[in-house]
XYZ file of C-alpha atoms in Angstrom:
383
model
C 2.740 48.448 -1.457
C -0.592 47.124 0.462
C -1.607 49.316 2.972
C -5.042 48.280 4.104
C -6.351 45.371 6.118
C -8.617 44.030 3.256
C -5.640 43.963 0.961
C -3.443 42.309 3.588
C -6.095 39.396 4.049
C -6.371 39.282 0.530
C -2.739 38.476 -0.096
C -2.999 35.738 2.704
C -6.013 34.243 1.392
C -4.651 34.177 -2.152
C -1.429 32.712 -1.373
C -2.997 30.010 1.038
C -5.480 29.039 -1.404
C -3.129 28.818 -4.509
C -0.565 26.654 -2.736
C -3.451 24.208 -1.242
C -4.556 23.853 -4.897
C -1.207 23.268 -6.445
C -0.468 20.789 -3.559
C -3.887 19.208 -4.148
C -3.631 19.079 -7.890
C 0.276 18.220 -8.406
C 1.372 16.944 -5.138
C 3.216 14.000 -6.551
C 5.244 16.000 -9.039
C 6.173 19.442 -7.151
C 5.578 18.718 -3.425
C 6.931 15.056 -2.844
C 9.820 16.278 -0.612
C 9.181 19.762 0.049
C 5.322 19.980 1.718
C 3.607 22.818 0.161
C 3.103 24.625 3.590
C 6.916 24.933 3.728
C 6.759 26.629 0.397
C 3.936 28.873 1.266
C 5.951 29.950 4.423
C 8.674 31.233 2.511
C 6.716 32.962 0.170
C 5.243 34.881 2.572
C 8.291 35.429 4.648
C 9.747 36.888 1.344
C 7.011 39.030 0.665
C 7.087 40.266 4.379
C 10.810 40.875 3.888
C 10.480 42.852 0.793
C 7.577 45.157 2.552
C 4.893 44.127 0.233
C 2.581 45.261 2.795
C 2.951 48.485 5.017
C 2.846 47.498 8.983
C 0.270 49.359 10.772
C -1.928 48.908 14.066
C -4.837 47.798 12.015
C -3.108 45.019 10.077
C -1.367 43.961 13.228
C -5.034 43.689 14.971
C -6.309 41.786 11.945
C -3.385 39.256 12.230
C -4.134 38.643 15.935
C -7.969 38.294 15.582
C -7.598 36.032 12.863
C -4.780 33.805 14.244
C -6.836 33.747 17.470
C -9.973 32.690 16.104
C -8.469 30.338 13.338
C -6.398 28.221 15.810
C -8.940 26.404 18.170
C -11.338 26.098 15.056
C -8.662 24.320 13.089
C -7.814 22.063 16.059
C -11.407 21.327 16.468
C -11.658 20.205 12.816
C -8.539 18.063 13.033
C -10.215 15.888 15.932
C -13.348 14.894 14.002
C -11.866 11.958 12.510
C -10.277 10.692 15.500
C -12.748 8.059 16.709
C -11.407 6.798 20.107
C -13.583 3.490 19.663
C -11.644 2.726 16.507
C -8.242 3.826 17.717
C -8.755 1.210 20.566
C -8.789 -1.595 17.937
C -5.059 -1.335 17.359
C -4.580 -3.227 20.696
C -2.542 -2.221 23.653
C 0.921 -3.453 21.752
C 0.381 -1.172 18.964
C -0.664 1.892 21.168
C 2.140 1.371 23.374
C 4.585 1.152 20.681
C 3.323 4.549 19.466
C 3.655 6.096 22.758
C 7.057 4.643 23.139
C 8.080 6.231 19.874
C 6.633 9.628 21.185
C 8.541 9.310 24.527
C 11.592 8.445 22.479
C 11.333 11.451 20.362
C 10.876 13.878 23.382
C 13.861 12.428 25.062
C 16.019 12.983 21.808
C 14.695 16.488 21.533
C 15.988 17.141 25.144
C 19.153 15.470 24.854
C 19.986 17.234 21.584
C 19.018 20.587 23.081
C 21.517 20.037 25.875
C 24.224 19.212 23.427
C 23.600 21.882 21.136
C 21.960 24.869 22.781
C 25.537 26.693 23.351
C 25.669 27.057 19.210
C 22.111 27.857 18.897
C 20.335 31.089 19.378
C 19.031 32.066 23.223
C 15.670 31.324 22.078
C 16.448 28.034 20.295
C 13.942 25.964 22.755
C 11.051 27.684 20.935
C 12.429 25.686 17.692
C 12.618 22.718 19.494
C 9.101 23.111 21.098
C 7.460 23.800 17.634
C 9.352 20.905 16.302
C 8.183 18.498 19.100
C 4.427 19.380 18.200
C 4.804 18.666 14.763
C 7.062 15.505 15.315
C 4.651 13.926 17.575
C 1.442 15.089 15.662
C 1.751 17.198 12.729
C 1.897 20.758 11.241
C -1.435 21.566 13.006
C 0.072 21.007 16.329
C 3.337 22.746 15.535
C 0.950 25.595 14.853
C -0.934 25.165 18.141
C 2.358 25.054 20.054
C 3.484 28.244 18.243
C 0.276 29.914 19.718
C 0.479 28.633 23.209
C 4.262 29.939 23.679
C 4.046 32.905 21.282
C 6.919 31.534 19.545
C 8.574 34.107 17.299
C 8.520 33.712 13.419
C 12.412 33.135 12.951
C 12.192 30.282 15.181
C 9.038 29.000 13.653
C 10.987 29.177 10.263
C 13.727 27.124 11.536
C 11.142 24.713 12.881
C 9.429 24.267 9.517
C 12.935 23.724 7.735
C 13.924 20.912 9.973
C 10.395 19.439 9.576
C 10.781 19.490 6.021
C 14.319 18.598 5.527
C 14.961 15.998 7.906
C 11.536 14.378 7.559
C 12.072 13.732 4.023
C 15.314 11.985 4.934
C 13.505 9.734 7.421
C 10.540 8.887 5.060
C 13.442 7.596 2.681
C 15.180 5.436 5.170
C 12.016 3.923 6.262
C 10.747 3.022 3.054
C 14.309 1.720 2.110
C 13.910 -0.607 5.027
C 10.791 -2.243 3.797
C 12.085 -4.958 1.771
C 14.522 -5.981 4.873
C 11.339 -6.622 7.027
C 11.769 -10.318 7.333
C 15.512 -10.088 8.250
C 14.654 -7.354 10.996
C 11.834 -9.713 12.315
C 14.275 -12.363 12.579
C 16.775 -10.252 14.691
C 13.942 -8.951 16.855
C 12.168 -12.246 17.139
C 8.848 -10.599 16.403
C 5.216 -12.485 15.902
C 3.232 -11.121 13.436
C 0.090 -12.843 14.167
C -1.813 -10.322 16.242
C -0.945 -7.577 13.537
C -2.439 -9.701 10.905
C -5.706 -10.035 12.818
C -5.948 -6.279 13.414
C -5.403 -5.334 9.973
C -8.106 -7.676 8.820
C -10.756 -6.260 11.331
C -9.945 -2.733 10.497
C -11.831 -1.053 7.336
C -11.225 2.468 5.865
C -13.678 4.901 7.041
C -16.151 6.092 4.580
C -16.190 9.555 4.193
C -18.585 11.227 1.973
C -17.332 13.907 -0.743
C -17.187 17.434 0.597
C -20.558 19.239 -0.093
C -21.202 22.807 -0.032
C -23.875 22.204 2.721
C -21.301 19.844 4.653
C -18.413 22.751 4.380
C -21.095 25.234 5.605
C -22.151 23.111 8.402
C -18.497 22.473 9.696
C -17.594 26.271 9.412
C -20.522 27.020 11.502
C -19.534 24.344 14.120
C -15.941 25.293 13.927
C -16.716 28.828 14.499
C -18.994 27.831 17.980
C -16.192 25.517 18.880
C -13.550 28.228 18.593
C -15.762 30.826 20.424
C -16.622 28.351 23.189
C -12.691 27.545 23.587
C -12.132 31.348 23.571
C -14.299 31.867 26.246
C -13.455 28.971 28.462
C -9.761 29.826 27.911
C -10.321 33.321 29.445
C -12.083 32.293 32.565
C -10.200 28.982 33.353
C -7.286 29.435 35.769
C -3.927 29.582 34.069
C -0.122 30.257 34.902
C 3.072 30.701 33.047
C 3.372 27.117 32.206
C -0.415 26.755 31.120
C -1.735 30.069 29.770
C -5.144 30.764 28.194
C -4.166 29.872 24.680
C -3.451 26.172 26.095
C -6.738 25.817 27.394
C -8.211 26.946 24.073
C -6.487 24.093 22.457
C -7.585 21.645 25.169
C -11.267 22.665 24.829
C -11.011 22.578 20.958
C -9.403 18.994 21.235
C -11.998 17.775 23.697
C -15.207 19.072 21.600
C -13.685 17.580 18.478
C -13.105 14.260 20.301
C -16.747 14.368 21.155
C -17.963 15.087 17.720
C -15.616 12.147 16.502
C -17.752 9.645 18.467
C -20.892 10.650 16.385
C -22.032 9.982 13.066
C -20.999 13.498 12.016
C -17.505 12.414 11.557
C -18.890 10.533 8.169
C -20.423 13.990 7.017
C -17.176 14.964 4.824
C -15.697 18.412 4.582
C -13.859 18.537 7.796
C -10.595 17.384 6.426
C -10.552 20.023 3.632
C -11.735 22.829 5.889
C -8.848 22.300 8.621
C -6.443 21.983 5.791
C -7.373 25.139 4.341
C -7.405 26.786 7.955
C -3.594 25.375 8.530
C -2.601 26.820 5.125
C -4.001 30.372 6.321
C -2.512 29.972 9.680
C 0.877 29.322 8.300
C 0.766 32.306 5.848
C -0.333 34.537 8.875
C 2.699 33.305 11.081
C 5.057 33.788 8.155
C 3.986 37.062 7.392
C 5.532 38.443 10.661
C 8.814 37.221 9.836
C 12.376 38.124 7.676
C 14.230 36.235 5.567
C 17.442 37.623 6.709
C 17.048 35.727 9.924
C 17.914 32.090 8.724
C 21.483 31.958 8.711
C 21.696 29.477 11.386
C 19.273 26.853 9.469
C 22.212 24.253 8.987
C 22.817 23.868 12.962
C 19.046 23.401 13.194
C 18.972 20.830 10.527
C 22.027 18.852 11.982
C 20.146 19.091 15.332
C 17.081 17.225 13.705
C 19.342 14.742 12.236
C 20.755 13.941 15.692
C 17.022 13.766 17.085
C 16.176 11.148 14.388
C 19.402 9.065 15.164
C 18.784 9.088 18.979
C 15.138 8.025 18.335
C 16.200 5.292 16.103
C 18.477 3.769 18.386
C 15.866 4.079 21.100
C 13.368 2.027 18.566
C 15.897 -0.465 17.862
C 16.412 -1.231 21.610
C 12.766 -1.544 22.254
C 12.566 -3.811 19.130
C 14.886 -6.069 20.285
C 13.709 -6.110 24.159
C 9.856 -6.388 23.205
C 10.340 -8.224 19.993
C 8.638 -5.967 17.948
C 8.423 -6.177 13.998
C 9.921 -3.573 11.652
C 6.393 -2.595 10.348
C 4.938 -1.674 14.074
C 8.307 0.292 14.605
C 8.041 2.043 11.373
C 4.681 3.201 11.092
C 4.699 4.233 14.954
C 7.848 6.556 14.186
C 6.234 8.038 10.892
C 2.748 8.479 12.444
C 4.597 10.800 15.008
C 6.863 12.481 12.578
C 4.969 12.349 9.447
C 1.554 12.020 10.618
C -1.347 11.220 8.242
C 0.452 12.246 5.208
C 2.962 9.601 5.134
C 2.118 6.946 7.902
C -0.474 5.206 5.486
C 1.969 5.370 2.628
C 4.587 3.301 4.750
C 1.900 1.252 5.951
C 0.928 0.367 2.078
C 4.622 -0.370 1.200
C 4.084 -3.594 3.472
C 0.430 -4.134 2.636
C -2.690 -2.237 1.523
C -4.559 -4.217 4.226
C -2.457 -2.246 6.832
C -3.222 1.164 5.560
C -5.969 1.498 8.371
C -3.306 1.012 11.018
C -1.159 3.710 9.590
C -4.129 6.144 9.379
C -5.392 5.348 12.950
C -2.139 5.802 14.489
C -1.619 8.916 12.719
C -4.841 10.272 14.232
C -3.832 9.417 17.520
C -0.794 11.729 17.058
C -3.120 14.800 16.337
C -4.371 13.962 20.296
C -0.974 13.634 21.658
C 1.077 16.088 19.606
C 0.109 19.498 21.262
C 0.437 17.771 24.936
C 4.197 16.936 23.841
C 4.950 20.095 22.407
C 3.607 21.822 25.365
C 5.808 19.302 27.859
C 9.023 20.209 25.619
C 8.410 23.899 25.711
C 8.042 23.831 29.599
C 11.047 21.616 29.952
C 13.760 22.936 28.011
C 14.069 26.736 29.463
C 13.680 24.903 32.887
C 16.528 22.692 31.962
């Protein structure tokens, strides 16, 4: 049994590093359907349930300090590639479709929670808030929402399960629809001229391979950004709906967006470092849970499927009303629900020239994901 802070931190870093490496080297074979972060979560969850380490005030303090500093640092690094000038090239139609997809997911989450909350645990709103963060942006946004609302580990586990299982179903459906794009576009009356023009104008951003110097620079920059966010979060006015952690996320996001407008975004290394921080945060969160508390997972998985069905119905209505093509609807949806890991894949299934559209839409999800999770987290308990 581990009974020291150094042993606990070593276990967290070891598990996070191993799963990150396995995903990087063997993603297509082992983690195509179940993301490595989900595997990592349940490995640490089982370790916690088996009392691999001994709970103590020192380990509790190490958890709080590590998580409190890593969260704003990771958010800052996530924003570095979100160049608003390039995102603006998507044009108002694509951007509005993305935002409509985001709004439909929020609406679907609220409706499904109202329908299912009587059969779910009392704190089920926490799972839906965390899921909103992920399905509007990504796993990093989910972790940010977890920190803002102090979402318990059981609720976080349910959110990760829904995010993994239902997300895989949705990706399969959208990819299966790709060959039927012309039929869908005839039904909706879509015109692809503007989309083709945008795709021709966009080029993939050239990012240098991560060097040791670049990684050290981003580590220092993230540390400074995190401390700035923590300091400002402590002095800015807050309330029960918008606390100091929320301010930390806002400040870290703003600092990251500022850096994204500079040439530093081409330096390389920020993506790798933010991914590592995400894995460490997931491992830390899972270390506080217990595997015995996942008996109600099937109800949450069903709720996730209902959310996706309602979202799909809204998107179909919007496609017919505004003559949207299948590519725009599909990528806007997956940029929310799947993020940068899957939106470019769906875009590439239509044309490799459209990959930048998928990437940029997913980066936009990073910006709005946490805000959407905060909105859902405040609305559901009130409703």
